[in-house]
């Protein structure tokens, strides 16, 4: 098997819809030969991307997965929402020192995605936010 | 689709120590249930809370933020937050956050209990 494997799904704006994307990652990742540990990390990154898209996009979220088998298989994930958009560079990097004793303890999603995936690219404008992430087996 | 059903139970309590077993997906609802259980245990006088995550495979960032509330509560009470039996991806998540500076992390429940239970 050397052909790319592709999956496309549309998540409804419902609680735990992000787990559908996680399950799709698991299924496609297994087919292209990802290890259990790599799969778990990619699954978490995709869950985070979808959570953000569902929360801030305010509607359906499109997810496209492309898996490339081979000696070092890799996976590309694209998550798209149609919300108001945001400025990715303006999102502060969280740290435990600042978060402890602060009212707001959230804001870890982007940080986790950047550490768990090899590449994270975000383009955002009103009406379309697109997060593209890649991860190779054995990466990070 | 895998069903990541959340379950929570206090498996052991003895003096200052309580062990909480957590299974399934830790999201906002699960995190709130964990925080409520932790609050109750601290009110009962427990100061060391050990979370056994052997049956947990994924914690999202909202669940993480609620675990940080538990950490804050324990730090204010002069207590200790501990975790054991982490999957590699959860261990990596905690490492990315720098949580090991504030919480104790053990490979197994046996190792955690040996370290956290005072010698007679």
XYZ file of C-alpha atoms in Angstrom, chain B residues 42-106:
65
model
C -9.688 18.643 50.740
C -12.668 19.795 52.831
C -12.633 16.373 54.508
C -9.003 16.973 55.484
C -7.055 15.131 52.783
C -3.984 17.036 51.649
C -2.318 14.623 49.230
C -4.412 13.728 46.210
C -3.079 11.025 43.905
C -4.815 10.750 40.526
C -4.386 7.324 38.929
C -4.777 7.898 35.173
C -4.116 4.347 34.029
C -7.474 4.172 32.211
C -7.294 7.707 30.784
C -5.987 8.106 27.253
C -6.757 11.727 26.484
C -7.089 15.014 28.382
C -8.101 18.069 26.423
C -6.930 21.592 27.245
C -10.163 22.454 29.075
C -9.724 19.364 31.265
C -6.146 20.472 31.867
C -7.267 23.928 32.991
C -9.565 22.297 35.567
C -6.707 20.111 36.841
C -4.803 23.370 37.344
C -7.620 24.577 39.604
C -7.087 21.430 41.684
C -3.352 22.164 41.794
C -3.999 25.746 42.902
C -6.402 24.607 45.617
C -3.881 22.086 46.965
C -0.995 24.581 46.897
C -3.132 27.022 48.891
C -4.001 24.257 51.394
C -0.334 23.238 51.755
C -1.084 19.966 50.012
C 0.400 17.808 47.275
C -0.956 16.920 43.831
C 0.320 13.643 42.405
C -0.352 11.564 39.307
C 0.516 7.986 38.427
C 0.284 5.539 35.510
C 0.317 8.178 32.780
C 0.133 7.170 29.121
C 3.125 8.472 27.111
C 1.015 11.186 25.440
C -0.381 12.438 28.761
C 3.124 12.398 30.256
C 4.267 14.490 27.287
C 1.338 16.881 27.734
C 2.281 17.422 31.385
C 5.923 17.892 30.401
C 4.988 20.531 27.775
C 3.057 22.406 30.469
C 5.837 22.136 33.026
C 3.470 20.435 35.451
C 6.213 18.224 36.938
C 7.608 21.333 38.679
C 4.426 21.555 40.746
C 3.007 18.024 40.849
C 4.619 14.688 41.626
C 4.499 12.106 38.873
C 5.000 8.375 39.443
